[in-house]
Short mmCIF file of C-alpha atoms and ligand atoms in Angstrom, two decimals:
data_model
loop_
_atom_site.label_atom_id
_atom_site.label_comp_id
_atom_site.label_asym_id
_atom_site.label_seq_id
_atom_site.Cartn_x
_atom_site.Cartn_y
_atom_site.Cartn_z
CA MET Y 1 0.00 0.00 0.00
CA VAL Y 2 1.73 3.17 -1.13
CA SER Y 3 0.54 6.60 -0.14
CA ARG Y 4 0.58 9.17 -2.88
CA VAL Y 5 3.09 11.96 -2.51
CA ILE Y 6 1.80 15.01 -4.29
CA PRO Y 7 4.40 17.74 -4.79
CA VAL Y 8 3.32 21.03 -3.31
CA ASP Y 9 3.44 24.38 -5.12
CA PRO Y 10 6.77 26.19 -5.38
CA PHE Y 11 7.52 27.93 -2.09
CA ASP Y 12 9.92 30.03 -0.08
CA LEU Y 13 10.02 28.89 3.53
CA VAL Y 14 11.81 31.27 5.88
CA ILE Y 15 12.78 29.68 9.19
CA PHE Y 16 13.34 32.34 11.83
CA GLY Y 17 15.44 30.71 14.54
CA ALA Y 18 17.12 28.43 11.98
CA THR Y 19 20.14 27.83 14.21
CA GLY Y 20 17.98 26.77 17.18
CA ASP Y 21 17.09 23.39 18.60
CA LEU Y 22 13.69 22.95 16.93
CA ALA Y 23 14.90 23.99 13.48
CA GLN Y 24 17.94 21.77 13.70
CA ARG Y 25 16.30 18.69 15.22
CA LYS Y 26 12.91 18.74 13.54
CA ILE Y 27 12.33 21.29 10.79
CA LEU Y 28 15.43 20.85 8.61
CA PRO Y 29 15.54 17.03 8.90
CA GLY Y 30 11.79 16.95 8.22
CA LEU Y 31 12.14 19.06 5.09
CA PHE Y 32 14.91 16.82 3.87
CA ARG Y 33 12.70 13.76 4.34
CA ARG Y 34 9.97 15.46 2.30
CA HIS Y 35 12.57 16.17 -0.36
CA VAL Y 36 13.55 12.50 -0.41
CA ALA Y 37 9.87 11.59 -0.67
CA GLY Y 38 9.61 13.79 -3.76
CA GLN Y 39 7.25 16.33 -2.26
CA MET Y 40 9.43 19.43 -2.62
CA PRO Y 41 9.09 21.02 -6.04
CA THR Y 42 12.32 21.78 -7.86
CA ASP Y 43 12.15 25.49 -7.22
CA ALA Y 44 11.33 25.34 -3.49
CA ARG Y 45 13.73 27.33 -1.32
CA VAL Y 46 14.41 27.32 2.41
CA ILE Y 47 15.91 30.44 3.93
CA GLY Y 48 17.35 30.24 7.42
CA ALA Y 49 17.40 33.39 9.54
CA ALA Y 50 18.87 34.01 12.97
CA ARG Y 51 21.29 36.42 14.64
CA SER Y 52 24.37 34.19 14.20
CA ASP Y 53 26.75 35.58 11.62
CA LEU Y 54 26.80 32.69 9.15
CA SER Y 55 27.24 32.56 5.41
CA SER Y 56 24.84 30.43 3.37
CA ALA Y 57 27.69 27.93 2.92
CA GLU Y 58 28.14 27.67 6.68
CA PHE Y 59 24.42 27.22 7.17
CA ARG Y 60 24.40 24.42 4.59
CA ALA Y 61 27.27 22.75 6.42
CA MET Y 62 25.23 23.00 9.62
CA ALA Y 63 22.21 21.49 7.85
CA ARG Y 64 24.37 18.68 6.48
CA GLU Y 65 25.43 17.78 10.02
CA THR Y 66 21.99 17.91 11.50
CA ILE Y 67 20.55 15.78 8.68
CA ALA Y 68 23.31 13.23 9.24
CA ALA Y 69 22.42 13.15 12.91
CA HIS Y 70 18.63 13.13 12.70
CA VAL Y 71 17.62 11.38 9.49
CA ASP Y 72 17.52 7.63 9.05
CA PRO Y 73 20.76 6.59 7.26
CA ALA Y 74 18.66 4.62 4.77
CA LEU Y 75 17.26 7.92 3.46
CA GLN Y 76 20.59 9.69 3.20
CA ASP Y 77 21.14 9.61 -0.53
CA ALA Y 78 24.19 11.75 -1.41
CA ALA Y 79 22.77 13.25 -4.61
CA LEU Y 80 19.45 14.11 -2.98
CA LEU Y 81 21.29 15.66 -0.05
CA GLU Y 82 23.34 17.92 -2.34
CA ASP Y 83 20.21 18.89 -4.21
CA PHE Y 84 18.44 19.70 -0.94
CA LEU Y 85 21.36 21.72 0.42
CA SER Y 86 21.53 23.74 -2.80
CA ARG Y 87 18.04 25.06 -1.98
CA LEU Y 88 19.15 26.51 1.36
CA ASP Y 89 20.13 30.12 2.00
CA TYR Y 90 20.86 32.02 5.15
CA VAL Y 91 20.35 35.58 6.32
CA ALA Y 92 21.80 37.02 9.53
CA LEU Y 93 18.86 38.89 11.00
CA ASP Y 94 18.24 40.28 14.46
CA VAL Y 95 14.54 40.81 14.95
CA GLN Y 96 14.95 43.05 17.96
CA ALA Y 97 17.75 45.17 16.55
CA GLY Y 98 15.91 45.41 13.24
CA THR Y 99 18.95 44.37 11.19
CA GLY Y 100 19.02 41.99 8.23
CA TRP Y 101 15.55 42.65 6.84
CA GLU Y 102 16.81 44.03 3.54
CA ALA Y 103 18.89 40.95 2.87
CA LEU Y 104 15.84 38.83 3.54
CA ARG Y 105 13.66 40.96 1.26
CA SER Y 106 16.12 40.45 -1.58
CA LEU Y 107 15.79 36.66 -1.23
CA VAL Y 108 12.06 36.10 -0.71
CA ARG Y 109 10.22 35.77 -4.00
CA PRO Y 110 6.84 37.49 -4.31
CA ASP Y 111 5.41 35.03 -6.87
CA VAL Y 112 5.60 31.74 -4.92
CA VAL Y 113 3.93 30.47 -1.74
CA GLN Y 114 5.55 32.36 1.14
CA ALA Y 115 5.74 30.70 4.55
CA PHE Y 116 7.45 32.20 7.58
CA TYR Y 117 8.14 29.80 10.43
CA PHE Y 118 8.53 31.59 13.78
CA SER Y 119 10.82 29.07 15.47
CA VAL Y 120 11.97 31.62 18.04
CA ALA Y 121 10.92 32.62 21.55
CA PRO Y 122 7.32 33.91 21.60
CA VAL Y 123 8.46 37.37 22.77
CA LEU Y 124 9.77 37.86 19.23
CA PHE Y 125 6.52 36.92 17.45
CA GLY Y 126 5.13 40.47 17.48
CA ASP Y 127 8.32 42.05 16.11
CA LEU Y 128 8.55 39.37 13.42
CA ALA Y 129 4.95 39.82 12.30
CA GLU Y 130 5.36 43.58 12.21
CA GLY Y 131 8.74 43.41 10.44
CA LEU Y 132 7.45 41.15 7.69
CA GLN Y 133 4.73 43.66 6.83
CA ALA Y 134 6.64 46.87 7.49
CA GLN Y 135 9.53 45.71 5.35
CA GLY Y 136 7.18 44.75 2.53
CA ILE Y 137 8.35 41.12 2.55
CA ALA Y 138 5.09 39.26 3.20
CA GLY Y 139 2.72 39.22 0.24
CA PRO Y 140 -1.08 39.01 0.63
CA GLY Y 141 -1.08 35.20 0.61
CA ALA Y 142 1.85 34.78 3.02
CA ARG Y 143 1.51 32.31 5.90
CA ILE Y 144 3.09 32.48 9.32
CA VAL Y 145 3.68 29.44 11.50
CA VAL Y 146 3.79 30.04 15.23
CA GLU Y 147 5.12 27.61 17.78
CA LYS Y 148 3.96 26.81 21.25
CA PRO Y 149 3.68 28.12 23.88
CA PHE Y 150 0.85 30.28 22.63
CA GLY Y 151 0.50 32.45 25.73
CA ARG Y 152 0.71 31.34 29.34
CA ASP Y 153 -2.83 32.38 30.26
CA LEU Y 154 -5.92 33.84 28.62
CA ALA Y 155 -4.71 37.44 28.80
CA SER Y 156 -1.33 36.73 27.20
CA ALA Y 157 -2.91 34.52 24.51
CA GLN Y 158 -5.41 37.29 23.70
CA ALA Y 159 -2.60 39.83 23.52
CA LEU Y 160 -0.61 37.55 21.20
CA ASN Y 161 -3.63 36.92 18.99
CA ALA Y 162 -4.27 40.66 18.81
CA THR Y 163 -0.63 41.34 17.89
CA LEU Y 164 -0.65 38.77 15.10
CA ALA Y 165 -4.09 39.92 13.93
CA ALA Y 166 -2.74 43.45 13.52
CA HIS Y 167 -0.48 42.17 10.74
CA PHE Y 168 -2.01 38.94 9.39
CA GLU Y 169 -5.49 37.54 8.74
CA GLU Y 170 -6.55 34.48 10.77
CA SER Y 171 -6.46 32.51 7.51
CA GLN Y 172 -2.72 33.25 7.29
CA ILE Y 173 -1.86 32.17 10.87
CA TYR Y 174 -0.85 28.55 11.49
CA ARG Y 175 -0.59 27.80 15.23
CA ILE Y 176 1.25 24.54 15.31
CA ASP Y 177 0.45 21.70 17.72
CA HIS Y 178 2.61 18.86 16.55
CA TYR Y 179 0.29 16.31 18.19
CA LEU Y 180 -2.24 17.10 15.49
CA GLY Y 181 0.33 16.13 12.86
CA LYS Y 182 0.71 12.59 14.18
CA GLU Y 183 -0.57 9.86 11.91
CA THR Y 184 -2.62 8.21 14.63
CA VAL Y 185 -4.30 11.41 15.65
CA GLN Y 186 -5.59 11.90 12.14
CA ASN Y 187 -6.49 8.26 12.07
CA LEU Y 188 -8.67 8.86 15.07
CA MET Y 189 -10.83 11.01 12.82
CA ALA Y 190 -10.74 8.38 10.07
CA VAL Y 191 -11.76 5.64 12.51
CA ARG Y 192 -14.62 7.71 13.84
CA PHE Y 193 -15.94 9.25 10.67
CA ALA Y 194 -15.08 6.76 7.90
CA ASN Y 195 -16.56 3.68 9.63
CA ILE Y 196 -20.15 3.05 10.61
CA LEU Y 197 -18.98 0.72 13.41
CA PHE Y 198 -17.97 3.16 16.07
CA GLU Y 199 -19.98 6.33 15.77
CA PRO Y 200 -23.32 4.83 16.92
CA LEU Y 201 -21.58 3.70 20.11
CA TRP Y 202 -19.59 6.91 20.55
CA ASN Y 203 -21.51 8.44 23.45
CA ALA Y 204 -22.20 8.21 27.16
CA GLN Y 205 -24.70 5.40 26.68
CA TYR Y 206 -21.99 3.00 25.49
CA ILE Y 207 -18.68 4.51 26.57
CA ASP Y 208 -17.85 4.10 30.24
CA HIS Y 209 -14.85 6.41 30.28
CA VAL Y 210 -11.88 7.67 28.29
CA GLN Y 211 -8.25 7.75 29.43
CA ILE Y 212 -5.64 9.92 27.76
CA THR Y 213 -2.06 9.29 28.87
CA VAL Y 214 1.12 11.05 27.82
CA ALA Y 215 3.95 9.60 29.89
CA GLU Y 216 7.62 10.43 29.58
CA THR Y 217 10.64 8.81 31.18
CA VAL Y 218 12.84 11.89 30.94
CA GLY Y 219 12.88 14.65 33.52
CA VAL Y 220 12.94 18.35 32.76
CA GLY Y 221 16.75 18.21 32.69
CA GLY Y 222 18.38 21.02 30.75
CA ARG Y 223 15.19 23.00 30.31
CA GLY Y 224 14.29 23.03 34.03
CA ALA Y 225 14.22 26.82 34.39
CA TYR Y 226 11.88 27.16 31.38
CA TYR Y 227 9.65 24.28 32.48
CA ASP Y 228 9.37 25.60 36.02
CA ARG Y 229 7.51 28.65 34.71
CA SER Y 230 5.11 26.38 32.89
CA GLY Y 231 4.30 22.97 34.43
CA ALA Y 232 2.42 19.98 33.07
CA LEU Y 233 -0.98 21.70 32.84
CA ARG Y 234 0.31 24.54 30.68
CA ASP Y 235 2.92 22.50 28.81
CA MET Y 236 0.82 19.46 27.88
CA VAL Y 237 -2.83 19.64 28.93
CA GLN Y 238 -3.92 23.07 27.71
CA ASN Y 239 -2.71 22.30 24.20
CA HIS Y 240 -1.82 18.72 23.17
CA MET Y 241 -4.12 16.74 25.46
CA MET Y 242 -6.95 19.21 24.99
CA GLN Y 243 -6.66 18.71 21.24
CA LEU Y 244 -6.80 14.93 21.63
CA LEU Y 245 -9.83 15.23 23.88
CA CYS Y 246 -11.52 17.44 21.29
CA LEU Y 247 -10.98 14.92 18.50
CA ILE Y 248 -12.57 12.19 20.61
CA ALA Y 249 -15.44 14.25 21.92
CA MET Y 250 -16.39 16.44 18.96
CA GLU Y 251 -19.48 16.03 16.84
CA PRO Y 252 -18.95 14.94 13.24
CA PRO Y 253 -18.03 18.06 11.26
CA TRP Y 254 -20.12 18.56 8.14
CA HIS Y 255 -16.95 18.24 6.04
CA PHE Y 256 -13.24 17.64 6.57
CA ASP Y 257 -12.66 21.31 6.20
CA PRO Y 258 -10.52 23.57 8.43
CA ASP Y 259 -13.26 25.67 9.92
CA ALA Y 260 -15.81 22.87 10.09
CA VAL Y 261 -13.39 20.75 12.14
CA ARG Y 262 -12.24 23.63 14.29
CA ASP Y 263 -15.80 24.81 14.96
CA GLU Y 264 -16.61 21.37 16.39
CA LYS Y 265 -13.44 21.29 18.51
CA LEU Y 266 -14.24 24.73 19.88
CA LYS Y 267 -17.69 23.55 20.98
CA VAL Y 268 -16.06 20.77 22.99
CA ILE Y 269 -13.67 23.14 24.75
CA ARG Y 270 -16.55 25.46 25.57
CA ALA Y 271 -18.51 22.53 26.99
CA LEU Y 272 -15.76 21.50 29.42
CA GLN Y 273 -16.96 21.82 32.98
CA PRO Y 274 -14.81 23.69 35.46
CA VAL Y 275 -12.57 21.17 37.22
CA GLY Y 276 -13.05 20.88 40.98
CA ARG Y 277 -10.19 20.59 43.45
CA GLY Y 278 -10.95 16.92 44.05
CA ASP Y 279 -10.63 16.14 40.35
CA ILE Y 280 -6.96 17.06 40.07
CA VAL Y 281 -3.77 15.47 41.36
CA ARG Y 282 -0.43 17.15 40.85
CA GLY Y 283 3.01 15.69 41.47
CA GLN Y 284 6.74 16.34 41.39
CA TYR Y 285 9.23 13.53 40.78
CA LEU Y 286 11.74 12.65 43.46
CA ALA Y 287 15.41 11.86 42.88
CA GLY Y 288 15.96 8.26 41.87
CA GLY Y 289 17.25 5.93 39.20
CA GLY Y 290 20.48 7.92 39.09
CA GLY Y 291 18.69 11.18 38.29
CA PRO Y 292 18.00 14.28 40.36
CA GLY Y 293 14.54 15.17 41.60
CA TYR Y 294 12.32 17.83 40.06
CA LEU Y 295 13.30 20.58 42.50
CA GLU Y 296 16.97 20.11 41.68
CA ASP Y 297 16.30 19.86 37.93
CA ALA Y 298 14.25 23.06 38.10
CA GLY Y 299 16.95 24.80 40.15
CA ASN Y 300 14.20 25.98 42.49
CA PRO Y 301 14.00 24.23 45.89
CA SER Y 302 10.65 25.82 46.75
CA SER Y 303 9.00 25.28 43.35
CA ASP Y 304 5.32 24.42 43.37
CA THR Y 305 5.22 23.64 39.64
CA GLU Y 306 3.89 20.19 38.72
CA SER Y 307 5.86 17.69 36.64
CA TYR Y 308 2.80 15.39 36.73
CA ILE Y 309 -0.90 16.05 36.54
CA ALA Y 310 -3.98 13.85 36.47
CA LEU Y 311 -7.46 15.27 35.96
CA ARG Y 312 -11.02 14.07 35.72
CA VAL Y 313 -12.82 16.13 33.13
CA HIS Y 314 -16.45 16.27 32.12
CA VAL Y 315 -17.82 17.44 28.80
CA ALA Y 316 -21.19 18.95 29.59
CA ASN Y 317 -23.30 18.12 26.57
CA TRP Y 318 -25.87 15.51 25.51
CA ARG Y 319 -23.37 13.14 24.01
CA TRP Y 320 -21.04 12.93 26.99
CA LYS Y 321 -23.12 13.56 30.09
CA GLY Y 322 -21.89 10.98 32.62
CA THR Y 323 -18.75 9.80 30.78
CA PRO Y 324 -15.61 11.06 32.49
CA PHE Y 325 -12.40 11.78 30.59
CA TYR Y 326 -9.32 11.04 32.68
CA LEU Y 327 -6.17 12.82 31.56
CA ARG Y 328 -2.68 12.26 32.94
CA THR Y 329 0.75 13.33 31.88
CA GLY Y 330 4.10 13.44 33.61
CA LYS Y 331 7.87 13.31 33.52
CA ARG Y 332 10.16 10.58 34.90
CA LEU Y 333 7.43 7.97 34.74
CA ARG Y 334 7.76 4.22 34.25
CA ALA Y 335 7.69 4.22 30.45
CA ARG Y 336 7.42 6.54 27.48
CA THR Y 337 4.01 6.14 26.02
CA SER Y 338 1.13 8.19 24.64
CA GLU Y 339 -2.26 6.64 24.14
CA ILE Y 340 -5.97 7.21 24.19
CA ALA Y 341 -8.05 4.37 25.61
CA ILE Y 342 -11.80 4.30 25.16
CA THR Y 343 -13.46 1.83 27.50
CA PHE Y 344 -16.93 0.66 26.55
CA LYS Y 345 -19.66 -0.39 28.97
CA GLU Y 346 -20.68 -3.98 29.70
CA PRO Y 347 -23.33 -5.62 27.60
CA PRO Y 348 -26.75 -5.12 29.22
CA HIS Y 349 -27.21 -8.85 29.80
CA SER Y 350 -24.85 -11.82 29.72
CA ILE Y 351 -26.11 -14.99 28.08
CA PHE Y 352 -23.04 -16.89 29.27
CA ASP Y 353 -23.02 -18.68 32.60
CA ASP Y 354 -19.32 -18.18 33.01
CA ALA Y 355 -18.90 -14.42 32.97
CA ARG Y 356 -15.68 -14.54 34.97
CA GLY Y 357 -13.52 -14.07 31.94
CA TRP Y 358 -15.51 -11.07 30.80
CA ARG Y 359 -13.66 -7.76 30.27
CA GLU Y 360 -14.79 -4.49 28.79
CA ASN Y 361 -14.16 -3.72 25.12
CA VAL Y 362 -11.37 -1.18 24.93
CA LEU Y 363 -10.30 0.76 21.87
CA VAL Y 364 -6.71 1.89 22.30
CA ILE Y 365 -5.21 4.47 20.00
CA ARG Y 366 -1.43 4.46 20.43
CA LEU Y 367 0.43 7.62 19.50
CA GLN Y 368 3.82 6.36 20.59
CA PRO Y 369 5.67 4.11 20.50
CA ASN Y 370 4.53 1.94 17.60
CA GLU Y 371 1.63 4.03 16.33
CA GLY Y 372 -1.48 1.98 15.81
CA ILE Y 373 -4.93 0.99 16.93
CA ASN Y 374 -5.92 -1.92 19.10
CA LEU Y 375 -9.44 -3.10 19.85
CA LYS Y 376 -9.89 -5.53 22.71
CA VAL Y 377 -12.77 -7.90 22.06
CA MET Y 378 -14.17 -11.00 23.79
CA ILE Y 379 -14.03 -14.38 22.11
CA LYS Y 380 -14.45 -17.97 23.18
CA GLU Y 381 -11.35 -19.46 24.70
CA PRO Y 382 -10.16 -22.07 22.20
CA GLY Y 383 -10.54 -25.75 23.13
CA PRO Y 384 -13.19 -28.17 24.26
CA GLY Y 385 -13.57 -26.79 27.80
CA GLY Y 386 -17.05 -25.32 27.34
CA MET Y 387 -17.95 -21.69 26.68
CA ARG Y 388 -15.24 -19.82 28.47
CA LEU Y 389 -14.56 -16.23 27.51
CA VAL Y 390 -11.24 -14.62 26.86
CA GLN Y 391 -10.23 -11.14 25.76
CA VAL Y 392 -7.99 -10.80 22.71
CA PRO Y 393 -6.64 -7.75 20.92
CA LEU Y 394 -7.47 -6.95 17.32
CA ASP Y 395 -4.20 -5.18 16.80
CA MET Y 396 -3.30 -2.91 13.96
CA SER Y 397 0.18 -1.56 14.20
CA PHE Y 398 0.52 0.79 11.24
CA ALA Y 399 4.07 -0.39 10.67
CA THR Y 400 2.82 -3.97 10.31
CA ALA Y 401 -0.44 -3.26 8.54
CA LEU Y 402 0.96 -0.83 6.03
CA GLY Y 403 4.39 -2.38 5.48
CA ALA Y 404 7.26 -0.07 4.62
CA GLU Y 405 4.91 2.88 4.18
CA GLY Y 406 3.59 2.41 7.69
CA ALA Y 407 7.04 2.12 9.20
CA ASP Y 408 8.23 5.24 7.44
CA MET Y 409 5.47 7.63 8.24
CA PRO Y 410 6.23 11.33 7.98
CA ASP Y 411 7.08 13.00 11.22
CA ALA Y 412 4.39 15.34 12.52
CA TYR Y 413 6.44 18.45 11.72
CA GLU Y 414 7.09 17.59 8.11
CA ARG Y 415 3.45 16.75 7.52
CA LEU Y 416 2.32 20.01 9.09
CA ILE Y 417 4.84 22.12 7.16
CA MET Y 418 3.53 20.64 3.92
CA ASP Y 419 -0.01 21.51 5.06
CA VAL Y 420 1.14 25.11 5.55
CA ILE Y 421 2.47 25.20 2.00
CA ARG Y 422 -0.79 23.71 0.73
CA GLY Y 423 -2.73 26.30 2.72
CA ASN Y 424 -4.65 23.73 4.74
CA GLN Y 425 -5.36 24.88 8.31
CA THR Y 426 -7.37 21.83 9.44
CA LEU Y 427 -4.63 20.54 11.73
CA PHE Y 428 -3.75 23.93 13.19
CA MET Y 429 -5.35 25.64 16.15
CA ARG Y 430 -7.51 28.65 15.55
CA GLY Y 431 -7.15 31.69 17.79
CA ASP Y 432 -10.54 31.23 19.46
CA GLU Y 433 -9.74 27.59 20.29
CA VAL Y 434 -6.54 28.58 22.04
CA GLU Y 435 -8.30 31.30 23.98
CA ALA Y 436 -11.14 28.97 25.01
CA ALA Y 437 -8.58 26.42 26.24
CA TRP Y 438 -6.89 29.07 28.37
CA ALA Y 439 -10.25 30.28 29.67
CA TRP Y 440 -10.80 26.74 31.03
CA THR Y 441 -7.24 26.40 32.34
CA ASP Y 442 -6.86 29.78 34.08
CA PRO Y 443 -9.29 29.14 36.97
CA ILE Y 444 -7.56 25.84 37.73
CA ILE Y 445 -4.23 27.60 38.17
CA ALA Y 446 -5.84 30.49 40.05
CA GLY Y 447 -7.33 27.93 42.47
CA TRP Y 448 -3.90 26.39 43.20
CA GLN Y 449 -2.43 29.80 43.74
CA ALA Y 450 -5.22 30.97 46.03
CA ARG Y 451 -5.01 27.84 48.16
CA GLY Y 452 -1.23 27.54 48.08
CA ASP Y 453 -1.55 23.93 46.81
CA ARG Y 454 1.68 22.03 46.47
CA PRO Y 455 2.29 19.01 44.20
CA GLN Y 456 2.82 15.64 45.86
CA PRO Y 457 6.17 13.89 45.51
CA TYR Y 458 6.29 10.70 43.44
CA ASP Y 459 9.02 8.16 42.82
CA ALA Y 460 11.01 8.47 39.62
CA GLY Y 461 10.17 5.47 37.43
CA SER Y 462 6.72 5.03 39.00
CA SER Y 463 3.22 5.63 37.58
CA GLY Y 464 2.84 8.94 39.41
CA PRO Y 465 1.51 10.01 42.82
CA GLU Y 466 -0.63 7.64 44.90
CA ASP Y 467 -3.53 10.05 44.90
CA ALA Y 468 -3.77 9.77 41.14
CA LEU Y 469 -4.68 6.10 41.63
CA MET Y 470 -7.37 7.18 44.05
CA LEU Y 471 -8.81 9.58 41.49
CA MET Y 472 -9.83 6.50 39.51
CA HIS Y 473 -10.38 4.04 42.36
CA ARG Y 474 -13.09 6.09 43.96
CA ASP Y 475 -15.01 5.89 40.68
CA GLY Y 476 -14.50 2.10 40.66
CA ARG Y 477 -12.04 2.34 37.75
CA ARG Y 478 -8.34 1.79 37.20
CA TRP Y 479 -5.69 3.51 35.15
CA ARG Y 480 -4.20 1.44 32.42
CA GLU Y 481 -0.69 0.32 33.10
CA ILE Y 482 1.97 2.73 31.83
CA ARG Y 483 4.16 0.62 29.60
CA GLU Y 484 5.77 0.73 26.20
N1 NAP V 1 12.87 22.72 20.78
C1 NAP V 1 11.72 22.09 20.77
O1 NAP V 1 11.65 20.85 20.75
C2 NAP V 1 10.43 22.87 20.77
C3 NAP V 1 9.23 22.16 20.87
C4 NAP V 1 8.02 22.86 20.84
C5 NAP V 1 8.04 24.24 20.71
N2 NAP V 1 9.25 24.92 20.62
C6 NAP V 1 9.20 26.37 20.46
O2 NAP V 1 9.91 26.72 19.28
C7 NAP V 1 10.56 27.95 19.44
C8 NAP V 1 12.06 27.76 19.22
O3 NAP V 1 12.53 26.83 20.19
P1 NAP V 1 14.03 26.30 20.19
O4 NAP V 1 14.07 25.21 21.21
O5 NAP V 1 14.49 26.02 18.84
O6 NAP V 1 14.80 27.57 20.80
P2 NAP V 1 16.36 27.88 20.72
O7 NAP V 1 17.15 26.64 20.55
O8 NAP V 1 16.65 28.77 21.88
O9 NAP V 1 16.49 28.70 19.36
C9 NAP V 1 16.07 30.03 19.27
C10 NAP V 1 16.45 30.55 17.89
O10 NAP V 1 16.08 31.94 17.83
C11 NAP V 1 17.19 32.68 17.30
N3 NAP V 1 17.08 34.03 17.84
C12 NAP V 1 17.16 34.42 19.14
N4 NAP V 1 17.01 35.74 19.25
C13 NAP V 1 16.85 36.21 17.99
C14 NAP V 1 16.64 37.51 17.44
N5 NAP V 1 16.60 38.61 18.20
N6 NAP V 1 16.51 37.62 16.10
C15 NAP V 1 16.56 36.53 15.30
N7 NAP V 1 16.75 35.28 15.76
C16 NAP V 1 16.88 35.12 17.10
C17 NAP V 1 18.40 31.90 17.78
O11 NAP V 1 19.53 32.03 16.99
P3 NAP V 1 20.68 33.08 17.22
O12 NAP V 1 21.16 32.96 18.60
O13 NAP V 1 21.67 32.72 16.14
O14 NAP V 1 20.02 34.38 16.94
C18 NAP V 1 17.91 30.46 17.56
O15 NAP V 1 18.06 30.12 16.21
C19 NAP V 1 10.19 28.44 20.84
O16 NAP V 1 9.04 29.22 20.76
C20 NAP V 1 9.85 27.15 21.57
O17 NAP V 1 8.98 27.35 22.64
C21 NAP V 1 10.43 24.24 20.64
#
């Protein structure tokens, strides 16, 4: 099964922050993979911009190194690499000092798709947006790509939206959430809306609860100071996990169209009930397994920022009344895994005498590792021992099901960048969605601050704080095991 790679229109992609971590680890390697896949048209150009005083030749040498380090050796064809590098240019530009704009203007072509990737600290977004217009670089169809974090509360997100809106139309603004670029996340929509099987059952009558888990084994390490100003709620829940929740909970959009999809997601966010104090558990990892604890990693012995959070969330609408969504995410946990598990209710009546083997149907959507979908169903245990029930997985690992194409799926960033060039905003967050998500998040944080709540310690390499288990136990449910 081979997916079609359709070359995009000729483009100039300017990466502001081209010498930084994201550009080097994700954006440049991702673009090279798209080039190898044949998706970059012959006259596409990529222009790096940052303060560092580099020539284009030095930037290409940098790109060569980062591609060698971050792209599968099997894809590193020498001729394709040279061809890719020949499309790269570099401009030394300091957004704050206002230098370098002219050099950039001389490189950006007015008659191709123009995309400007803001891979810099958010404080620079306003100056960049203004500079692109004031310097006459961005044409009417230009697109800007903005990275997370998009604000740190409702007020800052509104201010950022207003700043960008002063220079660009909403249809030109691509707020990236790389979770939305993951193959499985899009497959979630395909599973729901391209099959008749699930949608009739996709409501509180048949779904007992939903668990969304994003677990990491790493601590906050080198970015402790940055993380300490954020925490798991701001860093993971307000954006990535909220987006996953929306895709599960939303009504079918009338069409797979950017605003139709985003309208439905927005309705979900607006329907989220305020979260009570008893519905949240926060934690901080302790030292262990040869690593320091959170407080040491953060360089702040009195920090009350959470490296773990679990929440019980309710979507207050007809479809979901009575079905809780349990969300948890944390650092230094037992395994690195991201999954959505949808647990169905029991059948209304069992015709089998031996119901001991009975387990709920669970649909598991794995984001990492090994992207795929797994449906746990009941069958008869094989053999002559009477009608005994056993649960088995109907497992579809994309790598297995789709062969080489499934194993070599585009990384979320490369897929999303190609969507920007195509002008498709479906997998990007709209300004009102981001604001609605902050409007739900702000009171939670205000509550912690007003009460002086502190996160509970948890062991490094564990499943999180004890109280998180209780969050489920008191509802008569259990978290799924965190494992790869
Ligand atoms: N890294 C990730 O995995 C990741 C993930 C999600 C979101 N993000 C977001 O992506 C953005 C970039 O992150 P990053 O990790 O790549 O940061 P970074 O490594 O600190 O890179 C920042 C880049 O900005 C450039 N820069 C700084 N000041 C500048 C100025 N005045 N004018 C022009 N360029 C300037 C820097 O280059 P010079 O020093 O040469 O100017 C560098 O290229 C941030 O908003 C971050 O929150 C990053």
